[in-house]
Tab-separated table of C-alpha atoms in Angstrom:
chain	number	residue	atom	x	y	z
A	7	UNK	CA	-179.004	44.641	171.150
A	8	UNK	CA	-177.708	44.584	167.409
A	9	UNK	CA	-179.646	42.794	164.726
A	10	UNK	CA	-177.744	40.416	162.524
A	11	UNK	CA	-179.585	40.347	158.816
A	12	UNK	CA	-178.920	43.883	157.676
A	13	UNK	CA	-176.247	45.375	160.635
A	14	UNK	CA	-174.044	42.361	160.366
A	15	UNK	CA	-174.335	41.008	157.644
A	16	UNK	CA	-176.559	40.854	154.169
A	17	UNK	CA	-176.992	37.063	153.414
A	18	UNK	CA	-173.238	35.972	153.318
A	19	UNK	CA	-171.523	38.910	153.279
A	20	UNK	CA	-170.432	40.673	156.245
A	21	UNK	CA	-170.863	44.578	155.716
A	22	UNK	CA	-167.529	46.398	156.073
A	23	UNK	CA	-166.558	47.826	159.288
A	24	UNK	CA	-169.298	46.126	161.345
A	25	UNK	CA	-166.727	43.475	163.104
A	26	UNK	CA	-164.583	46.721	164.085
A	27	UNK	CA	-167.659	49.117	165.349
A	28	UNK	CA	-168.487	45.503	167.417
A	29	UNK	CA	-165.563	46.166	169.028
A	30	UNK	CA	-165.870	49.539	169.278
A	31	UNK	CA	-168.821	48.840	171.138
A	32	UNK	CA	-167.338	46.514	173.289
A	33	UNK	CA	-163.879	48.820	174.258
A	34	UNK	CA	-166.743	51.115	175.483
A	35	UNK	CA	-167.858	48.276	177.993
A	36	UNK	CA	-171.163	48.019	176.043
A	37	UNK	CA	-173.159	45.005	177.198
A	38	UNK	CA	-173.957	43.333	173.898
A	39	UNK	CA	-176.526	40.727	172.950
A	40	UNK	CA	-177.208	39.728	169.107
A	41	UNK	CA	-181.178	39.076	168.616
A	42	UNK	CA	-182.427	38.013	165.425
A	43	UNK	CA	-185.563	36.970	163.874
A	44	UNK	CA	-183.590	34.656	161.121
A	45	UNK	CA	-184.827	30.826	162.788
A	46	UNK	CA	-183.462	28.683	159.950
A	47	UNK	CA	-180.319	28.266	161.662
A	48	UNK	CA	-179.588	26.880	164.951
A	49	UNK	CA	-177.422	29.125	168.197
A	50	UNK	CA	-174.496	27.186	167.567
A	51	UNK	CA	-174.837	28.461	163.971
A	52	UNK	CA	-175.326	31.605	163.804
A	53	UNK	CA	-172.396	31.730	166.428
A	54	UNK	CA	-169.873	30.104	164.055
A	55	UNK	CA	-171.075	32.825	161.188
A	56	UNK	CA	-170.483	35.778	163.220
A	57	UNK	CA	-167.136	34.290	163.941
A	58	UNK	CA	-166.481	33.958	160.566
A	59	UNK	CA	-167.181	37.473	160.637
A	60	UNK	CA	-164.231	38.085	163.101
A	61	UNK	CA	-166.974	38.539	165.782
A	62	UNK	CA	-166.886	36.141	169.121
A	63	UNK	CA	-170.448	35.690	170.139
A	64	UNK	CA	-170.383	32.438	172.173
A	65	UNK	CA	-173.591	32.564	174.818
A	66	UNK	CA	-174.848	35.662	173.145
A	67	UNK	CA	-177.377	34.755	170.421
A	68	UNK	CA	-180.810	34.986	170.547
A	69	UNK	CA	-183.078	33.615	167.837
A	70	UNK	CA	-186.720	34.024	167.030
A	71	UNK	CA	-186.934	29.971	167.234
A	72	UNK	CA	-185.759	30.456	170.849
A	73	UNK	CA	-188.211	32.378	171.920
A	74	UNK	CA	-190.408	30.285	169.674
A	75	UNK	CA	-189.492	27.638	172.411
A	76	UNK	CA	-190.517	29.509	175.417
A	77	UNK	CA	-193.732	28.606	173.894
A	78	UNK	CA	-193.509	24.676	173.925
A	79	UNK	CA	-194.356	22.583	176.735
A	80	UNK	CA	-192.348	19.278	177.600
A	81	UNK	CA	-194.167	16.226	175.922
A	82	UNK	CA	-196.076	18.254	173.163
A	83	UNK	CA	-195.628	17.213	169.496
A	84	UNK	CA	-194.608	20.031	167.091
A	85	UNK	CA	-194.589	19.908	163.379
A	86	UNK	CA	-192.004	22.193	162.023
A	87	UNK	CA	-192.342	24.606	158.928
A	88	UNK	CA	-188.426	25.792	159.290
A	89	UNK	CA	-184.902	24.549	159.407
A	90	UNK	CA	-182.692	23.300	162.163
A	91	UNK	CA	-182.727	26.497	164.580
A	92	UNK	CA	-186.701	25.404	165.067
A	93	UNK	CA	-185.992	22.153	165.431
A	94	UNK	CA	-183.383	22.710	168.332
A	95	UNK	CA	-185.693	24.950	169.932
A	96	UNK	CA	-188.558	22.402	170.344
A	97	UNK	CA	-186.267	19.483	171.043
A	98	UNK	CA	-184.583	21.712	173.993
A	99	UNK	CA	-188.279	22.568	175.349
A	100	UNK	CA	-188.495	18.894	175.942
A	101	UNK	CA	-191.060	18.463	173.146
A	102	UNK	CA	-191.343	16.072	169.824
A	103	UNK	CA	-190.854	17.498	166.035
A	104	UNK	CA	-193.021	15.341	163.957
A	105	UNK	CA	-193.596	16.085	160.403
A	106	UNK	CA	-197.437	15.238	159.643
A	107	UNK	CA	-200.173	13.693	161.829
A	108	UNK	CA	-202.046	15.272	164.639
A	109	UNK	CA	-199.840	17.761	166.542
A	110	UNK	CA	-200.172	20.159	169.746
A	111	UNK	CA	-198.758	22.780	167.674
A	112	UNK	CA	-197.216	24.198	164.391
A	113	UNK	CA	-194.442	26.628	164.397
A	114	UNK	CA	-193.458	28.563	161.204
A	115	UNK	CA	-190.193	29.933	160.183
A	116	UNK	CA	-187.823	30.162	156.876
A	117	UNK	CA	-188.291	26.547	155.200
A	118	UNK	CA	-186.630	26.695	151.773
A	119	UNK	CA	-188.589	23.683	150.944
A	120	UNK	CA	-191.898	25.069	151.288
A	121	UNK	CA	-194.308	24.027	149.068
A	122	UNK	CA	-197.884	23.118	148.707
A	123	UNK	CA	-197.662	19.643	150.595
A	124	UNK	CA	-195.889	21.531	153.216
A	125	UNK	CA	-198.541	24.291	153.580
A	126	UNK	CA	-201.369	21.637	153.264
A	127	UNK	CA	-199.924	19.489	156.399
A	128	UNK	CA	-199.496	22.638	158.681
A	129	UNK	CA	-203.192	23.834	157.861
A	130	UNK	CA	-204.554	20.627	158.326
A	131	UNK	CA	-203.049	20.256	161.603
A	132	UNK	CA	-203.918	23.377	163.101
A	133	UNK	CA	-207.441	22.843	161.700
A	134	UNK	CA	-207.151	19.962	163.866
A	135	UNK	CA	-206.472	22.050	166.881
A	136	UNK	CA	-202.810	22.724	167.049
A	137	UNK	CA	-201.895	25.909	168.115
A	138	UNK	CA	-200.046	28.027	165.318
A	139	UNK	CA	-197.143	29.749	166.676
A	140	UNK	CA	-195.067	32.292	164.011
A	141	UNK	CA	-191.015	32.748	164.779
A	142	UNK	CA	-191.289	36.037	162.881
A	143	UNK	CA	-193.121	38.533	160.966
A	144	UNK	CA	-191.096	39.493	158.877
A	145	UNK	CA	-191.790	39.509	155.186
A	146	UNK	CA	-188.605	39.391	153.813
A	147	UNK	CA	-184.988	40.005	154.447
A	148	UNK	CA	-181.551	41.011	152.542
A	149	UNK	CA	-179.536	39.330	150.739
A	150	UNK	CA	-176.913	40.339	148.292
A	151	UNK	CA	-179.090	40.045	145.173
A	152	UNK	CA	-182.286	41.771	146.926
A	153	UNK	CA	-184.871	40.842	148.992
A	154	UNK	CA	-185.958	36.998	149.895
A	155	UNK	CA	-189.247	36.173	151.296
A	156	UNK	CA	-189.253	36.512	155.167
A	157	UNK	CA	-191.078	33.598	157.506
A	158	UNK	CA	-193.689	35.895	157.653
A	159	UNK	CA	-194.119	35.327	154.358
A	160	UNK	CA	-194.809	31.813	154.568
A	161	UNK	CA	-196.661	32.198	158.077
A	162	UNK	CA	-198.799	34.371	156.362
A	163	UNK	CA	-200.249	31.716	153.703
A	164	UNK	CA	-200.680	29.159	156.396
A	165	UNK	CA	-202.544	31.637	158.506
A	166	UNK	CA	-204.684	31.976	155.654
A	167	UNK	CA	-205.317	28.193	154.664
A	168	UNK	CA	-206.386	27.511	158.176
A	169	UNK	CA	-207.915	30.506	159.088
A	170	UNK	CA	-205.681	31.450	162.834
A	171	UNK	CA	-204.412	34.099	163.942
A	172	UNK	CA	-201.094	32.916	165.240
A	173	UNK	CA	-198.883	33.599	168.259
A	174	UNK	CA	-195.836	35.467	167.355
A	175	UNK	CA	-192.718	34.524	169.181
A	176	UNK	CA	-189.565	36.827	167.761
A	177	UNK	CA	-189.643	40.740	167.548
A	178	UNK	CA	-191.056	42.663	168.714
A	179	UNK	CA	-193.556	40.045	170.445
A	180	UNK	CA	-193.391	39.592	174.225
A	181	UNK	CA	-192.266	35.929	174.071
A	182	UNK	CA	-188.195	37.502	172.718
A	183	UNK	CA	-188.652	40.349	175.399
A	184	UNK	CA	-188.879	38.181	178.059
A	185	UNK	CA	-186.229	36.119	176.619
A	186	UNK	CA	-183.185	39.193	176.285
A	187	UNK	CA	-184.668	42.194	178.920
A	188	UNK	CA	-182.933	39.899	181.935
A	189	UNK	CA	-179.395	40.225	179.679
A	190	UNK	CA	-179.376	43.919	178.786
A	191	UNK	CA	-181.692	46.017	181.890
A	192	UNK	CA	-183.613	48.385	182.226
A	193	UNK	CA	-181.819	50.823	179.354
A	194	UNK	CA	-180.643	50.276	176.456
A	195	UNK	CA	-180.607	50.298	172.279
A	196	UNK	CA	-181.981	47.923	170.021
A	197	UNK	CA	-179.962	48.214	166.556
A	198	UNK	CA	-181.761	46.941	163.257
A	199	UNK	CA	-182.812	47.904	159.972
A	200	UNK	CA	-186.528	47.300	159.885
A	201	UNK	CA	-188.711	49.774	162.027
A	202	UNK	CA	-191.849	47.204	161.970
A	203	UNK	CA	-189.864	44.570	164.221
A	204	UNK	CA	-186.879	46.041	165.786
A	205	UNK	CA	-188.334	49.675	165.880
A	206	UNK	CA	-191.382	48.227	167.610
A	207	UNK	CA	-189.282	45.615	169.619
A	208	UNK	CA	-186.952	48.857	170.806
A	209	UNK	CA	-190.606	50.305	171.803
A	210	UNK	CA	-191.646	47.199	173.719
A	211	UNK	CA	-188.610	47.157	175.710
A	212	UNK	CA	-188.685	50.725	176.062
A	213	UNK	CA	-185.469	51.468	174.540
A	214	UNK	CA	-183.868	53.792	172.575
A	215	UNK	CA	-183.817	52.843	168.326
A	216	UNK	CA	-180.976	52.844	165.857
A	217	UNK	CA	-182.012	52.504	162.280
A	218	UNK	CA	-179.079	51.339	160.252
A	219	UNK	CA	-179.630	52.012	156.343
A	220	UNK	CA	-177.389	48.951	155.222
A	221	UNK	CA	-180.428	45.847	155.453
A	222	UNK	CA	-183.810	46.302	154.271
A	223	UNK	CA	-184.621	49.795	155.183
A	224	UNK	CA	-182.910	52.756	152.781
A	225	UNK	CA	-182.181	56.336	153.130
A	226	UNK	CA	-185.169	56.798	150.210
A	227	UNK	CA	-187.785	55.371	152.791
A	228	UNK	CA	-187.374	57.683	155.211
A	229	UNK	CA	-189.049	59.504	157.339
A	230	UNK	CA	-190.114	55.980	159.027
A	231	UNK	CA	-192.423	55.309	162.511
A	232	UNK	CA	-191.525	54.445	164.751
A	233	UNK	CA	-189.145	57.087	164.289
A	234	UNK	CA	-185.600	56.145	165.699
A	235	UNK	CA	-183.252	58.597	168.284
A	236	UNK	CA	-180.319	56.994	165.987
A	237	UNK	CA	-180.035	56.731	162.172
A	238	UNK	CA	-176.963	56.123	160.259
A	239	UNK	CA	-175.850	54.566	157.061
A	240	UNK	CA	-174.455	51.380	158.856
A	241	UNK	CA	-173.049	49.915	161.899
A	242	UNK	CA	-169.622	51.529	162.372
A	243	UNK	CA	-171.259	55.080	161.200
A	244	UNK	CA	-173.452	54.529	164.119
A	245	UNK	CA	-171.156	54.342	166.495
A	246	UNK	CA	-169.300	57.367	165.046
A	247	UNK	CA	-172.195	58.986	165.879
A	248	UNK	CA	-173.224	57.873	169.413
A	249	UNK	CA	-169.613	58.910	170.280
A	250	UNK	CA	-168.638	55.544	171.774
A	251	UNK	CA	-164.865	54.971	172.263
């Protein structure tokens, strides 16, 4: 399972060699599924970038807004702190995005338009009784001029405002096991740059870890825990290393 943000890519630049070790990878007859905890953009997106990036993904994305989904039931209403990928999710569990009002939940990604309206309409909804669901974690992620805030980020503050502990949908939470282990069996390696969710998510699945170096996680931060059985400075050194061919 390879990580996108950080083994793929870093924001809009694909990192050299990773569409060849992909490849590689696949020559080798590796079973390959792409699991990220990015939820701004939809499947169908995230599909066309890595095919930008000379990668053919088609049917083999899976988002932390999807698994997000597994936790929407048909009829609900959802108001939506995130982009389009959250938005597809809910609409394809059969459920309503609404944007204010009473809701049966709130699910919180990326929104690049978050602000304090935003965060005010989410807490008072789940002070109202929604259920507050997070896509990710994750408190930031690469880009090429540094770090951006992760959905975690923003799940965080409206955690705070309306005092909930949220249920967490993408790595390395059960609701994105469930949603790849059927793809992938009973062995295999989960490939990311951030030990907190795909370290953990490798441990959940009881897989083996490769740390790449080329997202969030550098060379000067190691020793790291979990502690990976793979770590290399990026994709295609990886796979140097495991010896696939």
């Amino acid at each position: 399972m390879l990580d996108l943000d950080g083994v793929i890519w870093v924001g809009g630049t694909a990192i050299p060699g990773a569409a060849e070790a992909v490849e590689r990878l696949r020559q080798a007859d590796a079973n390959l599924v792409f699991v990220t905890n990015m939820s701004a953009l939809t499947v169908a997106d995230q599909e066309a970038k890595l095919a930008a990036c000379g990668i053919d993904a088609t049917g083999l994305v899976v988002t932390s807004a999807t698994a997000a989904g597994q936790l929407i039931s048909p009829g609900e209403r959802v108001l939506v702190v995130g982009g389009p990928g959250i938005d597809e999710a809910v609409e394809l569990a059969g459920a309503k995005v609404c944007s204010s009002g009473p809701a049966d939940a709130v699910v919180v990604g990326i929104d690049r338009g978050f602000n304090y309206d935003t965060l005010g309409r989410a807490m008072r909804a789940v002070r109202g009784g929604a259920r507050l669901i997070g896509t990710n974690h994750d408190p930031s992620y690469p880009t090429e001029h540094g770090l951006e805030p992760g959905g975690g980020s923003l799940l965080a503050a409206v955690a705070t405002a309306a005092e909930a502990v949220p249920i967490m949908a993408g790595k390395p939470n059960q609701p994105i096991v469930d949603c790849v282990r059927s793809r992938i069996g009973n062995t295999g390696v989960v490939v990311g740059d951030r030990p907190d969710s795909d370290g953990r998510f490798a441990q959940a699945l009881e897989y083996e870890f490769a740390l790449v170096l080329s997202g969030v996680t550098g060379a000067d931060d190691l020793p790291v825990s979990p502690e990976p059985q793979y770590c290399a400075p990026d994709l295609a050194a990886l796979v140097d290393q495991m010896g696939l061919e």
